[in-house]
Short mmCIF file of C-alpha atoms in Angstrom, two decimals:
data_model
loop_
_atom_site.label_atom_id
_atom_site.label_comp_id
_atom_site.label_asym_id
_atom_site.label_seq_id
_atom_site.Cartn_x
_atom_site.Cartn_y
_atom_site.Cartn_z
CA MET A 22 -42.68 -37.76 -93.58
CA ASN A 23 -40.74 -35.47 -91.13
CA ASP A 24 -39.32 -37.80 -88.40
CA TRP A 25 -38.63 -34.67 -86.08
CA PRO A 26 -40.70 -32.96 -83.56
CA ASP A 27 -41.74 -29.41 -83.88
CA ARG A 28 -41.66 -29.40 -87.71
CA ARG A 29 -37.70 -29.51 -87.80
CA THR A 30 -35.98 -30.48 -90.73
CA GLY A 31 -33.62 -33.64 -91.44
CA ASP A 32 -30.81 -30.96 -91.76
CA ARG A 33 -28.97 -31.60 -88.37
CA SER A 34 -26.57 -28.77 -88.81
CA GLU A 35 -28.78 -26.75 -87.04
CA ARG A 36 -28.89 -28.92 -83.87
CA TYR A 37 -24.92 -28.63 -83.48
CA GLY A 38 -23.85 -27.22 -80.36
CA ARG A 39 -27.45 -26.95 -78.86
CA GLY A 40 -27.19 -29.77 -76.54
CA SER A 41 -29.51 -32.33 -79.04
CA ALA A 42 -31.34 -35.29 -77.74
CA ASP A 43 -29.85 -37.60 -80.32
CA PRO A 44 -28.64 -40.33 -78.85
CA GLN A 45 -25.67 -40.22 -80.89
CA PRO A 46 -22.82 -38.41 -78.51
CA GLU A 47 -22.05 -34.89 -79.95
CA GLY A 48 -18.57 -35.29 -79.70
CA ALA A 49 -18.49 -37.79 -82.65
CA ARG A 50 -20.21 -35.45 -84.73
CA SER A 51 -18.57 -32.40 -87.30
CA MET A 52 -18.27 -29.36 -85.49
CA PRO A 53 -18.23 -26.24 -87.14
CA HIS A 54 -14.52 -24.54 -87.06
CA ILE A 55 -14.68 -21.79 -84.12
CA GLN A 56 -11.67 -19.09 -84.46
CA ARG A 57 -10.00 -18.96 -81.05
CA ARG A 58 -8.73 -15.62 -79.73
CA PRO A 59 -5.05 -15.28 -79.19
CA ALA A 60 -3.93 -15.72 -75.02
CA PRO A 61 -3.61 -12.69 -73.58
CA PRO A 62 0.39 -12.05 -72.36
CA GLN A 63 1.07 -13.31 -68.80
CA ARG A 64 0.54 -11.23 -65.80
CA PRO A 65 3.70 -10.54 -63.84
CA GLN A 66 3.84 -12.52 -60.35
CA VAL A 67 2.84 -10.24 -57.58
CA PRO A 68 2.90 -11.17 -53.52
CA PRO A 69 -0.22 -12.54 -52.86
CA ARG A 70 -2.59 -10.33 -51.24
CA ARG A 71 -6.39 -10.35 -50.11
CA PRO A 72 -8.64 -8.83 -52.67
CA GLN A 73 -11.92 -7.55 -51.88
CA VAL A 74 -14.08 -10.04 -53.79
CA PRO A 75 -17.63 -9.54 -54.00
CA PRO A 76 -20.10 -12.67 -52.97
CA GLN A 77 -20.60 -15.04 -55.58
CA SER A 78 -23.21 -18.03 -55.73
CA PRO A 79 -21.86 -21.46 -55.50
CA GLY A 80 -19.93 -22.69 -58.43
CA TYR A 81 -20.08 -19.21 -60.33
CA ASP A 82 -16.78 -18.17 -62.51
CA ASP A 83 -16.71 -15.02 -64.77
CA ARG A 84 -14.79 -17.36 -67.11
CA TYR A 85 -18.21 -19.09 -68.14
CA GLN A 86 -19.74 -16.05 -69.28
CA ASP A 87 -20.87 -16.18 -72.93
CA GLY A 88 -17.83 -13.67 -73.82
CA GLY A 89 -15.40 -16.66 -73.03
CA HIS A 90 -15.68 -17.68 -76.95
CA GLN A 91 -17.89 -17.46 -79.85
CA GLY A 92 -20.82 -19.93 -79.74
CA GLY A 93 -21.49 -19.38 -75.74
CA GLY A 94 -20.20 -22.93 -74.60
CA TYR A 95 -19.94 -24.19 -71.26
CA GLY A 96 -16.84 -23.94 -70.36
CA PRO A 97 -13.10 -22.32 -71.46
CA GLU A 98 -11.78 -23.67 -74.14
CA PRO A 99 -8.44 -24.85 -74.29
CA GLY A 100 -5.34 -22.41 -74.43
CA TYR A 101 -7.68 -20.05 -72.65
CA ASP A 102 -6.32 -18.00 -69.99
CA SER A 103 -8.25 -15.02 -68.25
CA GLY A 104 -5.30 -14.35 -65.88
CA TYR A 105 -7.51 -15.30 -62.90
CA ASN A 106 -5.84 -16.97 -60.04
CA THR A 107 -7.12 -20.18 -58.59
CA GLY A 108 -4.19 -20.65 -56.80
CA GLN A 109 -5.48 -18.13 -53.77
CA VAL A 110 -7.72 -19.06 -51.38
CA TYR A 111 -9.87 -15.95 -49.86
CA GLY A 112 -11.70 -16.38 -46.58
CA SER A 113 -11.65 -19.35 -44.22
CA GLY A 114 -14.58 -21.49 -46.12
CA SER A 115 -16.13 -24.05 -44.12
CA GLY A 116 -14.04 -25.64 -41.54
CA GLY A 117 -11.38 -23.71 -42.12
CA SER A 118 -9.63 -22.21 -39.28
CA GLY A 119 -7.60 -18.96 -38.72
CA GLY A 120 -3.93 -18.77 -39.83
CA ARG A 121 -4.09 -22.41 -41.74
CA ARG A 122 -1.71 -22.24 -44.99
CA GLY A 123 -3.87 -22.59 -48.41
CA GLY A 124 -3.09 -24.42 -51.65
CA GLY A 125 -2.05 -22.63 -55.07
CA ASP A 126 0.06 -19.80 -54.91
CA GLY A 127 0.68 -20.14 -50.88
CA GLY A 128 -1.66 -17.79 -49.98
CA TYR A 129 -3.54 -18.37 -46.20
CA VAL A 130 -6.20 -18.17 -44.26
CA GLN A 131 -6.12 -14.98 -42.18
CA GLY A 132 -7.50 -15.43 -38.68
CA ARG A 133 -7.33 -13.57 -35.37
CA PRO A 134 -4.03 -12.63 -34.67
CA ALA A 135 -2.16 -14.33 -31.67
CA PRO A 136 -2.56 -12.24 -28.31
CA ASP A 137 0.45 -10.18 -27.38
CA TRP A 138 1.12 -11.15 -24.16
CA ARG A 139 4.45 -8.97 -23.41
CA ARG A 140 1.79 -5.95 -24.14
CA ARG A 141 -0.89 -7.22 -22.17
CA ILE A 142 1.86 -7.65 -19.09
CA LYS A 143 3.28 -4.27 -19.42
CA LEU A 144 -0.17 -2.82 -19.24
CA GLY A 145 -1.32 -4.97 -16.41
CA ALA A 146 1.84 -3.94 -14.32
CA LEU A 147 1.36 -0.25 -14.91
CA THR A 148 -2.42 -0.55 -13.91
CA LEU A 149 -1.31 -2.03 -10.62
CA VAL A 150 1.35 0.49 -9.99
CA VAL A 151 -0.94 3.49 -10.50
CA VAL A 152 -3.30 1.70 -8.25
CA VAL A 153 -0.96 1.18 -5.67
CA LEU A 154 0.67 4.80 -5.77
CA THR A 155 -3.25 6.45 -5.62
CA VAL A 156 -3.73 4.35 -2.56
CA SER A 157 -0.74 5.12 -1.11
CA VAL A 158 -1.01 8.92 -1.51
CA SER A 159 -4.73 8.95 -0.25
CA THR A 160 -3.89 7.00 2.98
CA TYR A 161 -0.90 9.38 3.38
CA PHE A 162 -2.92 12.56 3.13
CA TRP A 163 -5.96 10.82 5.21
CA ALA A 164 -3.75 9.94 7.89
CA ASP A 165 -1.55 13.29 7.47
CA SER A 166 -4.82 14.99 8.35
CA LYS A 167 -5.75 13.33 11.31
CA LEU A 168 -2.66 14.45 13.26
CA LYS A 169 -3.61 16.55 16.14
CA ARG A 170 -0.43 19.25 15.80
CA GLU A 171 -1.15 21.26 18.89
CA VAL A 172 2.23 21.84 20.26
CA ASP A 173 4.62 24.65 19.42
CA LEU A 174 8.34 23.94 20.04
CA SER A 175 9.27 27.05 18.74
CA LYS A 176 8.02 28.32 22.29
CA VAL A 177 10.74 26.70 23.76
CA ILE A 178 13.64 28.89 24.74
CA GLU A 179 17.39 28.55 25.24
CA ARG A 180 17.57 24.95 23.72
CA PRO A 181 20.34 22.90 23.54
CA GLU A 182 22.32 22.27 20.28
CA SER A 183 21.30 19.36 18.44
CA GLY A 184 23.45 15.98 18.51
CA ASP A 185 23.41 12.62 16.65
CA GLY A 186 20.09 11.38 15.65
CA THR A 187 16.52 12.46 16.47
CA ASN A 188 14.91 12.36 20.20
CA TYR A 189 11.43 11.92 20.88
CA LEU A 190 9.68 12.82 23.93
CA ILE A 191 6.88 10.32 24.35
CA VAL A 192 4.18 11.04 26.81
CA GLY A 193 1.37 9.09 27.92
CA SER A 194 -1.36 11.19 29.85
CA ASP A 195 -4.14 10.45 31.81
CA SER A 196 -6.78 12.20 29.22
CA ARG A 197 -10.05 11.42 29.26
CA GLU A 198 -11.28 13.38 26.30
CA GLY A 199 -13.59 11.79 24.31
CA MET A 200 -14.42 8.69 26.60
CA SER A 201 -17.93 8.15 27.93
CA ALA A 202 -19.05 7.23 31.38
CA GLU A 203 -19.40 4.01 30.25
CA GLU A 204 -15.45 3.70 29.01
CA LYS A 205 -14.35 5.49 32.45
CA LYS A 206 -16.20 2.90 34.44
CA ARG A 207 -14.95 0.10 32.55
CA LEU A 208 -11.40 1.33 32.21
CA ARG A 209 -10.89 2.57 35.82
CA THR A 210 -9.88 6.09 34.51
CA GLY A 211 -11.71 7.75 37.23
CA SER A 212 -13.30 11.45 36.14
CA ALA A 213 -10.77 14.03 37.24
CA GLU A 214 -10.90 17.28 34.85
CA GLY A 215 -7.90 18.06 32.81
CA LYS A 216 -4.85 15.66 32.24
CA ARG A 217 -1.50 14.81 33.87
CA THR A 218 1.29 13.17 32.74
CA ASP A 219 0.87 9.06 33.38
CA SER A 220 4.42 7.81 32.08
CA MET A 221 7.21 9.96 29.96
CA MET A 222 10.27 8.50 27.80
CA ILE A 223 12.50 9.68 25.93
CA LEU A 224 13.49 7.61 22.58
CA HIS A 225 16.86 8.11 20.76
CA ASP A 226 16.96 7.01 17.31
CA GLY A 227 20.64 7.35 16.16
CA SER A 228 23.63 5.84 14.57
CA ASN A 229 23.86 3.29 17.09
CA GLY A 230 20.56 1.52 17.20
CA PRO A 231 17.53 3.01 18.97
CA THR A 232 17.97 3.58 23.11
CA LEU A 233 14.73 4.34 24.99
CA ILE A 234 15.03 6.29 28.45
CA SER A 235 11.96 6.28 31.22
CA LEU A 236 11.75 9.37 32.89
CA PRO A 237 9.94 8.36 36.32
CA ARG A 238 7.31 10.68 36.89
CA ASP A 239 8.76 11.53 40.62
CA SER A 240 11.63 12.68 39.14
CA ASN A 241 12.96 15.24 41.46
CA VAL A 242 13.92 18.23 38.44
CA GLU A 243 14.26 21.99 38.35
CA ILE A 244 11.78 24.23 36.63
CA PRO A 245 14.06 26.89 34.88
CA THR A 246 13.08 30.07 33.28
CA PHE A 247 10.54 29.55 30.53
CA LYS A 248 7.78 31.72 28.15
CA GLY A 249 4.26 30.90 28.80
CA SER A 250 2.67 28.55 26.27
CA GLU A 251 -0.36 31.04 26.19
CA SER A 252 0.77 34.03 27.65
CA GLY A 253 3.79 34.26 26.05
CA LYS A 254 5.27 35.47 29.13
CA THR A 255 8.79 35.09 30.53
CA PHE A 256 8.65 33.23 33.92
CA GLN A 257 12.11 33.73 35.52
CA GLY A 258 13.52 30.32 37.40
CA THR A 259 13.61 30.46 40.89
CA GLY A 260 15.71 27.14 41.43
CA ARG A 261 12.13 25.36 42.18
CA GLN A 262 12.21 21.58 42.88
CA VAL A 263 9.43 19.31 42.01
CA LYS A 264 8.53 16.28 40.36
CA LEU A 265 8.84 16.01 36.40
CA ASN A 266 5.27 15.62 36.08
CA ALA A 267 4.65 18.93 37.75
CA ALA A 268 6.15 20.77 34.62
CA TYR A 269 3.26 19.36 32.47
CA ALA A 270 0.60 20.24 34.68
CA GLU A 271 1.63 23.58 35.25
CA ASP A 272 2.05 24.88 31.49
CA GLY A 273 1.80 21.88 29.34
CA PRO A 274 3.94 20.34 26.83
CA GLU A 275 6.03 23.35 26.01
CA LEU A 276 7.09 23.70 29.66
CA LEU A 277 7.64 19.84 29.99
CA VAL A 278 10.08 19.89 27.06
CA ARG A 279 11.86 22.85 28.48
CA THR A 280 12.33 21.13 31.75
CA VAL A 281 13.41 17.75 30.33
CA GLU A 282 16.03 19.63 28.06
CA PHE A 283 17.25 21.99 31.08
CA ASN A 284 17.84 19.15 33.40
CA THR A 285 19.55 16.62 31.11
CA GLY A 286 21.04 19.00 28.13
CA LEU A 287 19.39 17.04 25.34
CA ARG A 288 17.56 18.42 22.65
CA ILE A 289 13.80 17.18 21.81
CA ASP A 290 13.19 17.33 18.28
CA HIS A 291 9.68 15.68 18.54
CA TYR A 292 6.88 15.50 20.90
CA VAL A 293 4.23 12.65 20.94
CA GLU A 294 1.54 12.30 23.06
CA ILE A 295 -1.48 9.90 23.75
CA GLY A 296 -4.24 9.43 26.13
CA PHE A 297 -5.88 6.58 27.96
CA GLY A 298 -8.71 6.23 25.40
CA GLY A 299 -6.70 6.51 22.02
CA PHE A 300 -4.17 3.67 23.83
CA ALA A 301 -6.80 1.17 24.57
CA LYS A 302 -8.27 1.78 21.00
CA ILE A 303 -5.00 0.78 19.57
CA VAL A 304 -4.61 -2.28 21.38
CA ASP A 305 -8.31 -3.39 20.66
CA ALA A 306 -7.84 -2.60 16.78
CA ILE A 307 -4.87 -4.67 16.02
CA GLY A 308 -6.43 -7.57 18.18
CA GLY A 309 -4.39 -7.22 21.66
CA VAL A 310 -0.93 -7.49 22.24
CA GLU A 311 1.05 -10.88 23.24
CA LEU A 312 3.00 -10.40 26.26
CA ASP A 313 5.03 -12.75 28.78
CA ILE A 314 3.98 -11.83 32.05
CA PRO A 315 7.22 -13.39 34.55
CA LYS A 316 5.31 -13.22 37.86
CA ALA A 317 1.40 -12.89 38.70
CA PHE A 318 0.01 -9.34 40.30
CA LYS A 319 -2.87 -7.77 41.43
CA ASP A 320 -3.68 -3.90 41.63
CA LYS A 321 -7.30 -2.90 42.88
CA LYS A 322 -6.40 0.64 41.64
CA SER A 323 -5.60 -0.22 38.18
CA GLY A 324 -7.86 -3.19 37.89
CA ALA A 325 -4.93 -5.51 36.99
CA ASP A 326 -5.03 -8.97 37.58
CA PHE A 327 -2.63 -10.90 35.43
CA GLN A 328 -1.09 -14.57 35.72
CA ALA A 329 2.21 -15.88 35.17
CA GLY A 330 3.04 -16.62 31.46
CA LYS A 331 2.10 -15.76 27.70
CA GLN A 332 -0.95 -13.84 27.10
CA THR A 333 -2.56 -11.63 24.85
CA LEU A 334 -4.01 -8.31 26.45
CA ASN A 335 -6.35 -6.80 25.23
CA GLY A 336 -7.11 -2.73 25.41
CA GLU A 337 -8.67 -2.85 28.93
CA GLN A 338 -5.85 -5.24 29.96
CA SER A 339 -3.25 -3.25 28.45
CA LEU A 340 -4.15 0.07 30.27
CA ALA A 341 -4.41 -1.71 33.75
CA PHE A 342 -0.65 -3.31 33.14
CA VAL A 343 0.93 -0.03 32.17
CA ARG A 344 -0.45 1.65 34.96
CA THR A 345 -0.16 -0.71 37.84
CA ARG A 346 2.80 0.60 40.55
CA TYR A 347 1.46 -0.09 43.66
CA ALA A 348 1.87 -3.98 43.12
CA PHE A 349 5.44 -3.16 42.53
CA ALA A 350 8.40 -3.03 45.57
CA GLY A 351 9.66 -0.48 43.04
CA SER A 352 6.49 1.42 42.59
CA ASP A 353 7.57 3.94 39.64
CA LEU A 354 10.66 2.32 38.44
CA ASP A 355 8.97 -1.15 38.32
CA ARG A 356 6.04 0.58 36.12
CA THR A 357 8.60 2.47 33.80
CA LYS A 358 10.17 -1.07 32.94
CA ASN A 359 6.54 -2.68 32.21
CA GLN A 360 5.70 0.52 30.00
CA GLN A 361 8.99 -0.05 28.07
CA LYS A 362 8.20 -3.76 27.81
CA PHE A 363 4.42 -3.35 26.54
CA LEU A 364 5.37 -0.28 24.11
CA ALA A 365 8.27 -2.30 22.48
CA ALA A 366 5.56 -5.43 22.09
CA LEU A 367 3.23 -3.13 20.90
CA ALA A 368 5.31 -1.38 18.23
CA SER A 369 6.95 -4.71 17.60
CA GLN A 370 3.13 -6.29 16.59
CA THR A 371 2.02 -3.14 14.94
CA ALA A 372 4.71 -2.69 12.68
CA THR A 373 4.42 -5.80 10.63
CA PRO A 374 3.20 -6.64 7.04
CA SER A 375 0.06 -8.49 8.26
CA THR A 376 -0.67 -5.23 9.69
CA ILE A 377 0.53 -2.48 7.14
CA LEU A 378 -0.43 -4.74 4.03
CA ASN A 379 -3.97 -5.55 5.69
CA PRO A 380 -6.33 -2.33 5.09
CA PHE A 381 -8.97 -4.14 7.39
CA LYS A 382 -6.32 -3.68 10.45
CA LEU A 383 -4.27 -0.95 8.97
CA TYR A 384 -6.74 1.77 8.74
CA PRO A 385 -8.59 1.00 12.10
CA THR A 386 -5.38 1.07 13.64
CA MET A 387 -4.34 4.25 12.20
CA GLY A 388 -7.84 5.66 12.85
CA ALA A 389 -7.58 5.00 16.32
CA GLY A 390 -4.17 6.04 17.07
CA LEU A 391 -4.41 9.27 15.38
CA ASP A 392 -7.56 10.55 16.24
CA THR A 393 -6.29 11.01 19.91
CA LEU A 394 -2.48 11.74 19.18
CA ILE A 395 -0.94 15.11 19.99
CA VAL A 396 1.94 15.53 18.21
CA ASP A 397 4.58 19.07 17.36
CA LYS A 398 3.95 21.32 14.70
CA ASP A 399 6.80 19.85 12.85
CA MET A 400 6.08 16.23 13.13
CA SER A 401 5.70 14.62 9.49
CA LEU A 402 4.00 11.25 9.20
CA TRP A 403 6.98 10.04 8.01
CA SER A 404 8.78 11.06 11.29
CA LEU A 405 6.18 9.21 13.36
CA GLY A 406 6.69 5.69 11.29
CA ASN A 407 10.30 5.98 11.93
CA MET A 408 9.86 6.37 15.56
CA PHE A 409 7.54 3.45 15.66
CA PHE A 410 10.09 1.27 13.40
CA ALA A 411 12.75 2.55 16.26
CA MET A 412 10.56 1.55 19.16
CA LYS A 413 10.14 -2.13 17.21
CA GLY A 414 14.12 -2.04 17.01
CA VAL A 415 14.24 -1.90 20.79
CA THR A 416 13.06 -5.28 21.18
CA GLY A 417 15.07 -6.63 17.89
CA GLY A 418 18.44 -6.76 19.47
CA GLU A 419 19.06 -3.62 17.91
CA GLY A 420 18.65 -1.03 20.91
CA THR A 421 18.89 -0.77 24.57
CA SER A 422 15.92 0.22 27.28
CA MET A 423 16.84 1.61 30.73
CA ASN A 424 15.70 4.44 33.49
CA MET A 425 17.33 7.37 33.86
CA PRO A 426 20.07 6.83 36.30
CA ILE A 427 19.15 7.46 39.95
CA SER A 428 21.42 8.18 42.83
CA GLY A 429 18.70 8.52 45.44
CA SER A 430 15.79 10.08 46.57
CA ILE A 431 14.57 13.35 48.46
CA GLY A 432 11.30 12.44 50.28
CA SER A 433 9.08 10.81 47.49
CA ASN A 434 11.39 12.29 45.13
CA LEU A 435 13.98 10.64 42.60
CA VAL A 436 16.84 12.21 42.37
CA TRP A 437 19.04 11.85 39.15
CA ASP A 438 22.51 10.95 39.04
CA LYS A 439 23.96 14.16 37.30
CA ALA A 440 27.40 12.39 36.38
CA LYS A 441 25.85 9.44 34.66
CA VAL A 442 23.13 11.72 33.28
CA LYS A 443 25.81 14.09 31.85
CA GLN A 444 27.81 10.83 30.15
CA LEU A 445 24.58 9.26 28.96
CA VAL A 446 23.79 12.75 26.82
CA GLN A 447 27.33 12.60 25.58
CA GLN A 448 27.24 9.06 24.01
CA LEU A 449 23.83 9.67 22.44
CA ASN A 450 24.98 13.13 20.99
CA ASP A 451 28.00 11.66 19.57
CA GLY A 452 26.44 8.63 18.28
CA GLU A 453 28.35 6.30 20.53
CA LYS A 454 27.36 2.92 22.05
CA VAL A 455 25.25 3.43 25.00
CA THR A 456 27.59 2.03 28.22
CA VAL A 457 25.34 3.89 31.08
CA LYS A 458 23.34 1.72 32.89
CA GLY A 459 20.25 2.74 34.79
CA ASN A 460 17.98 1.75 37.40
#
């Protein structure tokens, strides 16, 4: 009787190496002789690199294919070497982290490269520089386009020689241009047509610091020979004596410059004029001007009503402050001193980092001032900036402020002290320290 299922014979040699279910272990049985292949030569060692390995199912190894040895066993036989490097780890594997060292031949798991902070900082700095330059250039051209270059100093004849530094003639006019009826009423400017000079100053920016010299509008001066700014016709001088502000009323800024140069001998390099409305808007744009008023005073005509002490003036109050003269014993001379004091404080509080670096203050301030500012045709935005910083220097201990030296009066006209004026101009032209005292 056959004891083996599926009609198998008792010849058990058929089952060797085929996974018999016999309870006797296969290792104890005699195994047929298997001829082994000679081991292939060892491959030279090369630096580890990351090859492209096709995806394999878990536990799969091509060394265990049937071609590994005759008979198709379940694993490599002793002494077999397929050349496959099992020491190299490819990929991070489960739970692996980028950049971690692997086992075997010293390979590593390649992860995300560390950020190059030096390169990022350089790119960030370059971007910042480009943005700042773009904004600065745009602002410069925007502001430069707003300047009203209406005064042609080339029409001024018989001019004095240039000396040390730069001389600015700064004029505050009573122009109501661009002001509404409500603004004229609020600022107490009246509604007179045309415009006249309300204040005049020479700002000298030279080797020995800035010097601010007020020219009282009631100064007695001679109108020289001049060329009409509109007609181009030459008008011969007759020795006519008038108040200084009459020159402006007669033929505008060009004749005013010609008259100042003729009566002082000082060459004017640039002309700057601002009206009532622009003056008040600049003050409001920077949030007011802080001023220390030593003595209380009132003036019905200008609307001034001030108590003594430190206080912040808005645009309306500032205009009243610089226009008041009837409340002072010195009238126009006292008014010019207040004008100097206020303009120096305005420049000092405007030319600060808190204004220049703050676009919410810088652009309204520049817009308010440039919209009503009238300058000469050769005035650049750079020169205008230098003028403001020189004005700031007057109160910073670097400069001097004074009235034009006065020797007396003719009627209501103030007569300049010609000897002192000549000495003053000589010191300015030579870049010397100003020792002349004004009134």
